[in-house]
Coordinates of C-alpha atoms in Angstrom, one line a residue:
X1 CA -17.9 -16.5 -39.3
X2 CA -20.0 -13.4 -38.4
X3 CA -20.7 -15.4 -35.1
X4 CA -16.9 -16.0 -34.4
X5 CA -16.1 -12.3 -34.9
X6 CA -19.4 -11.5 -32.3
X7 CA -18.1 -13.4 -29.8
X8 CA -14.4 -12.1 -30.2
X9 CA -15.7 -8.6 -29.9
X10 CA -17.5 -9.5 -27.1
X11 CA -14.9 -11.3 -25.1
X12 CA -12.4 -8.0 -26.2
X13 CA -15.4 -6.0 -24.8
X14 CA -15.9 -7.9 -21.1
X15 CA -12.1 -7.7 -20.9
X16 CA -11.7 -4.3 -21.1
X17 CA -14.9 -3.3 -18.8
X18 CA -13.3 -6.0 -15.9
X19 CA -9.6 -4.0 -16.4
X20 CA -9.3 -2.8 -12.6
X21 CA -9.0 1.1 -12.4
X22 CA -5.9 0.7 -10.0
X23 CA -2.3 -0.7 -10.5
X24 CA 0.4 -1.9 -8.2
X25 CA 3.6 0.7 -8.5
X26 CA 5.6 -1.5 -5.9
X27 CA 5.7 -4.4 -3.6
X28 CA 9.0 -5.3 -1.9
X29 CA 10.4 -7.1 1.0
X30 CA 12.8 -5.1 3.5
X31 CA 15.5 -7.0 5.5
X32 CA 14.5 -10.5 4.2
X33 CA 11.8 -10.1 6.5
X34 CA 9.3 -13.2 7.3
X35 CA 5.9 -11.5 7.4
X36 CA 4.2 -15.5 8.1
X37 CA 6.2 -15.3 11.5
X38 CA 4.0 -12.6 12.8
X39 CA 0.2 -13.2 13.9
X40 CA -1.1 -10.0 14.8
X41 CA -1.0 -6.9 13.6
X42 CA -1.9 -2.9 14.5
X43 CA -3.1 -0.3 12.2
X44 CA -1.6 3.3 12.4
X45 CA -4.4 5.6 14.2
X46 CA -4.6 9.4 14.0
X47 CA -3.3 9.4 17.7
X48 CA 0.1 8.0 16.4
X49 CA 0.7 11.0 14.5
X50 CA -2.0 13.2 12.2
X51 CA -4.2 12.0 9.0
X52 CA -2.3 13.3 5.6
X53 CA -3.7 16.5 4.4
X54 CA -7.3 16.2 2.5
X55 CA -7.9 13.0 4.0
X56 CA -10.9 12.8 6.0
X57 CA -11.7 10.4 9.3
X58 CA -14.5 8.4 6.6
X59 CA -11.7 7.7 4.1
X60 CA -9.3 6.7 6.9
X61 CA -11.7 4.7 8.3
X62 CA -12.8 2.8 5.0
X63 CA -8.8 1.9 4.2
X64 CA -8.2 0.8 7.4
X65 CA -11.6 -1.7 7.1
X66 CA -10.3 -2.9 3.5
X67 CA -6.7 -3.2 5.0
X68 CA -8.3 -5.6 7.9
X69 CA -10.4 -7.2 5.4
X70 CA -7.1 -8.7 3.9
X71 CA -5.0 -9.4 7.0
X72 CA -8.0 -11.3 8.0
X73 CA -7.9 -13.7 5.1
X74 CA -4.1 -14.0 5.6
X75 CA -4.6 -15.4 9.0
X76 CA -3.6 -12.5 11.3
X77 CA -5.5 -10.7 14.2
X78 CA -5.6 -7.4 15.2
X79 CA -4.1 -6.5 18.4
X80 CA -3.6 -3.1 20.0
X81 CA -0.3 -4.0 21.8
X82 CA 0.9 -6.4 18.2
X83 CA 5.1 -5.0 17.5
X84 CA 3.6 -5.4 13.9
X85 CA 2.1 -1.7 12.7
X86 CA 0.8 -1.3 9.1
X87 CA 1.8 2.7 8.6
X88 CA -0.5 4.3 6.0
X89 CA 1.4 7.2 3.7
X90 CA -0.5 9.4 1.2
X91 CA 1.0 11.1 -1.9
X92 CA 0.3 13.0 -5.2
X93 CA 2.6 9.4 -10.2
X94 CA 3.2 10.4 -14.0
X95 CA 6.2 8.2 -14.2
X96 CA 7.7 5.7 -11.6
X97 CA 11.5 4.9 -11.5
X98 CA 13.4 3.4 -9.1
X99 CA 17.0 3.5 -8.0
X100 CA 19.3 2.1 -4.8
X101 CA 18.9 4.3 -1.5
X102 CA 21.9 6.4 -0.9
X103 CA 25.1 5.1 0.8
X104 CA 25.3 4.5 4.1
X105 CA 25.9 8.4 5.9
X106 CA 23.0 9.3 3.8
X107 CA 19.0 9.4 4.5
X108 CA 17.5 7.6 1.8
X109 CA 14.5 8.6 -0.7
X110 CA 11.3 8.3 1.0
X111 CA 9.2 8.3 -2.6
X112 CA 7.4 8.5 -3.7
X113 CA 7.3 12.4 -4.2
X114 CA 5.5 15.2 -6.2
X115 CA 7.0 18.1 -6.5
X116 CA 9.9 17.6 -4.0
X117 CA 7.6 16.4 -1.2
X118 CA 6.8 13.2 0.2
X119 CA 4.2 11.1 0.8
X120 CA 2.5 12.0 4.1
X121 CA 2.5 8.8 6.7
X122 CA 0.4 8.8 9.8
X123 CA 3.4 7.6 11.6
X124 CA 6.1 9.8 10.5
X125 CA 8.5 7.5 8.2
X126 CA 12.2 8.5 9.4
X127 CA 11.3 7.2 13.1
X128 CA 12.4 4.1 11.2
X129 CA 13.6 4.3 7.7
X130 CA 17.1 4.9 8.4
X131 CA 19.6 4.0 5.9
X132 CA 21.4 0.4 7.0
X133 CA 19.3 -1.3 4.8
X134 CA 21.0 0.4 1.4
X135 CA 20.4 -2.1 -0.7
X136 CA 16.6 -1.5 -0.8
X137 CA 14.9 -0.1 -3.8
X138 CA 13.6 2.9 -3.2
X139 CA 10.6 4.8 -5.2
X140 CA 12.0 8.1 -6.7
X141 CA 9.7 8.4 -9.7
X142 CA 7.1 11.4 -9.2
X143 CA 3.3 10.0 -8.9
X144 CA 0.0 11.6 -9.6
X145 CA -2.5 12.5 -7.2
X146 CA -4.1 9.5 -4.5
X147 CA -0.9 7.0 -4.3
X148 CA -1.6 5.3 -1.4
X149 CA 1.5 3.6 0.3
X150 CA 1.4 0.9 3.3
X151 CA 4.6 0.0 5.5
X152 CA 5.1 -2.6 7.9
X153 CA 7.1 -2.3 10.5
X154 CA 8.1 -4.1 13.7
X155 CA 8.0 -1.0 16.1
X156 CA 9.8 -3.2 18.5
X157 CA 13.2 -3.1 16.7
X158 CA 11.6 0.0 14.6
X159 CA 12.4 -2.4 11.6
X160 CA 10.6 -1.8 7.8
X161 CA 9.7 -5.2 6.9
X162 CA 7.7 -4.7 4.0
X163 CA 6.0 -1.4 1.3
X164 CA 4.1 -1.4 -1.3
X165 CA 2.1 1.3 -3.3
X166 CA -1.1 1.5 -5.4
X167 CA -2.9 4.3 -7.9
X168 CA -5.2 5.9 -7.4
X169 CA -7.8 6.2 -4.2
X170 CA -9.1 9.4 -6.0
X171 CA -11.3 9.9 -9.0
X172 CA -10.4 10.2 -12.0
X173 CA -10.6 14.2 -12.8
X174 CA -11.1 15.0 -9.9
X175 CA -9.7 15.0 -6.1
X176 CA -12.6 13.3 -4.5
X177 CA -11.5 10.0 -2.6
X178 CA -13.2 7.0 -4.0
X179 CA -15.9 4.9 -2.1
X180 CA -16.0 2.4 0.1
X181 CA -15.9 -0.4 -3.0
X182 CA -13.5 1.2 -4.6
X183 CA -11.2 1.4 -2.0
X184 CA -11.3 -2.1 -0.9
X185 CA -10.9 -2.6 -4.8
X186 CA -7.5 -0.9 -4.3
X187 CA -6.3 -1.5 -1.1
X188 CA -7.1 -5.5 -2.9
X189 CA -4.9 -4.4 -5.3
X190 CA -2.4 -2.9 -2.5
X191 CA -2.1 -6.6 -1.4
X192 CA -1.7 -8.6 -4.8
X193 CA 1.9 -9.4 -4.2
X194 CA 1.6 -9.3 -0.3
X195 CA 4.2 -12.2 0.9
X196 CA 1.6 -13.8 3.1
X197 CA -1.0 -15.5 1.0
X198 CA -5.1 -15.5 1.6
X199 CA -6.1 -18.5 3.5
X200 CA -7.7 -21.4 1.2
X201 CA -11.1 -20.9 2.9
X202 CA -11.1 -17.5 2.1
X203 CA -9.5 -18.2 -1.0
X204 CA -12.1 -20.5 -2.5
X205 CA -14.9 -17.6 -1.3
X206 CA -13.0 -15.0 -3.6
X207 CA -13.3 -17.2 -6.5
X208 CA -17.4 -18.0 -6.1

């Protein structure tokens, strides 16, 4: 019996020390958009607009590495001159709700907010989130520091295709952005729910 209860405490123990720091807020699909129909891809640079305040070239550069990590497992190659941009937003998340975007006439909720203001995208967001699409879901909650939001968009037809959100890049009790590991850890995270799934070759490596 006392052996039983060990082992219990010690599989409660190893599940709480492998519970991952960071958690998906949203994931969602934008104008029943096939993401598996595009093959390359483009990653927002500081020449397409400016880095969000307190974010440093190093921090860019480790969540742009972690974000081509994953689109490499998914199949798709980076191309300077792909339609397909992956915009990268910062923002400051104490409770998440979500509501419909505003009638048409209206500009829509760019959440999620702190304080009244919006996450901070490379590319600035209203070059393409208009409000024809109101059906979408649109983040209003307000977020704690180091939510880190990814669009794509098809800068061709200056289409959202697809958003999702995860907390926190920063430390805990503190504003320091995490590490390289731990931001692949959530920009991993960032992806769980990403339409497109890892190829099985990369797949299979995941699990070893």
């Amino acid at each position: 019996m006392k052996k039983i209860r060990s082992l219990l405490i010690g599989i409660g123990a190893l599940a709480l020390g492998s519970c991952s720091p960071f958690s998906l807020i949203n994931s969602e699909v934008y104008n029943n958009a096939d993401l598996a129909s595009y093959h390359s891809y483009r990653i927002v640079t500081p020449a397409d607009g400016h880095l969000p305040p307190g974010m440093e070239m190093v921090t860019y550069y480790n969540i742009t590495a972690a974000i081509r990590e994953q689109m490499t497992e998914r199949g798709f190659v980076e191309d300077p001159n792909s339609p397909l941009l992956v915009n990268i937003g910062l923002t400051v998340h104490r409770e998440i709700e979500t509501e419909p975007a505003l009638p048409p006439g209206y500009f829509p909720y760019s959440g999620p907010y702190y304080n009244g203001y919006y996450p901070y995208f490379m590319y600035p967001r209203p070059y393409y989130w208009s409000n024809y699409y109101a059906n979408a879901k649109i983040i209003t909650g307000i977020y704690k520091e180091g939510v880190l939001t990814m669009d794509f968009v098809n800068m061709s037809e200056k289409l959202p295709l697809y958003s999702a959100s995860v907390a926190t890049i920063l430390e805990n009790g503190n504003a320091q952005f995490r590490d390289l590991k731990g931001i692949a850890e959530a920009v991993q995270t960032l992806f769980s729910k990403f339409p497109v799934p890892v190829l099985p070759k990369y797949r299979d490596s995941n699990d070893n």
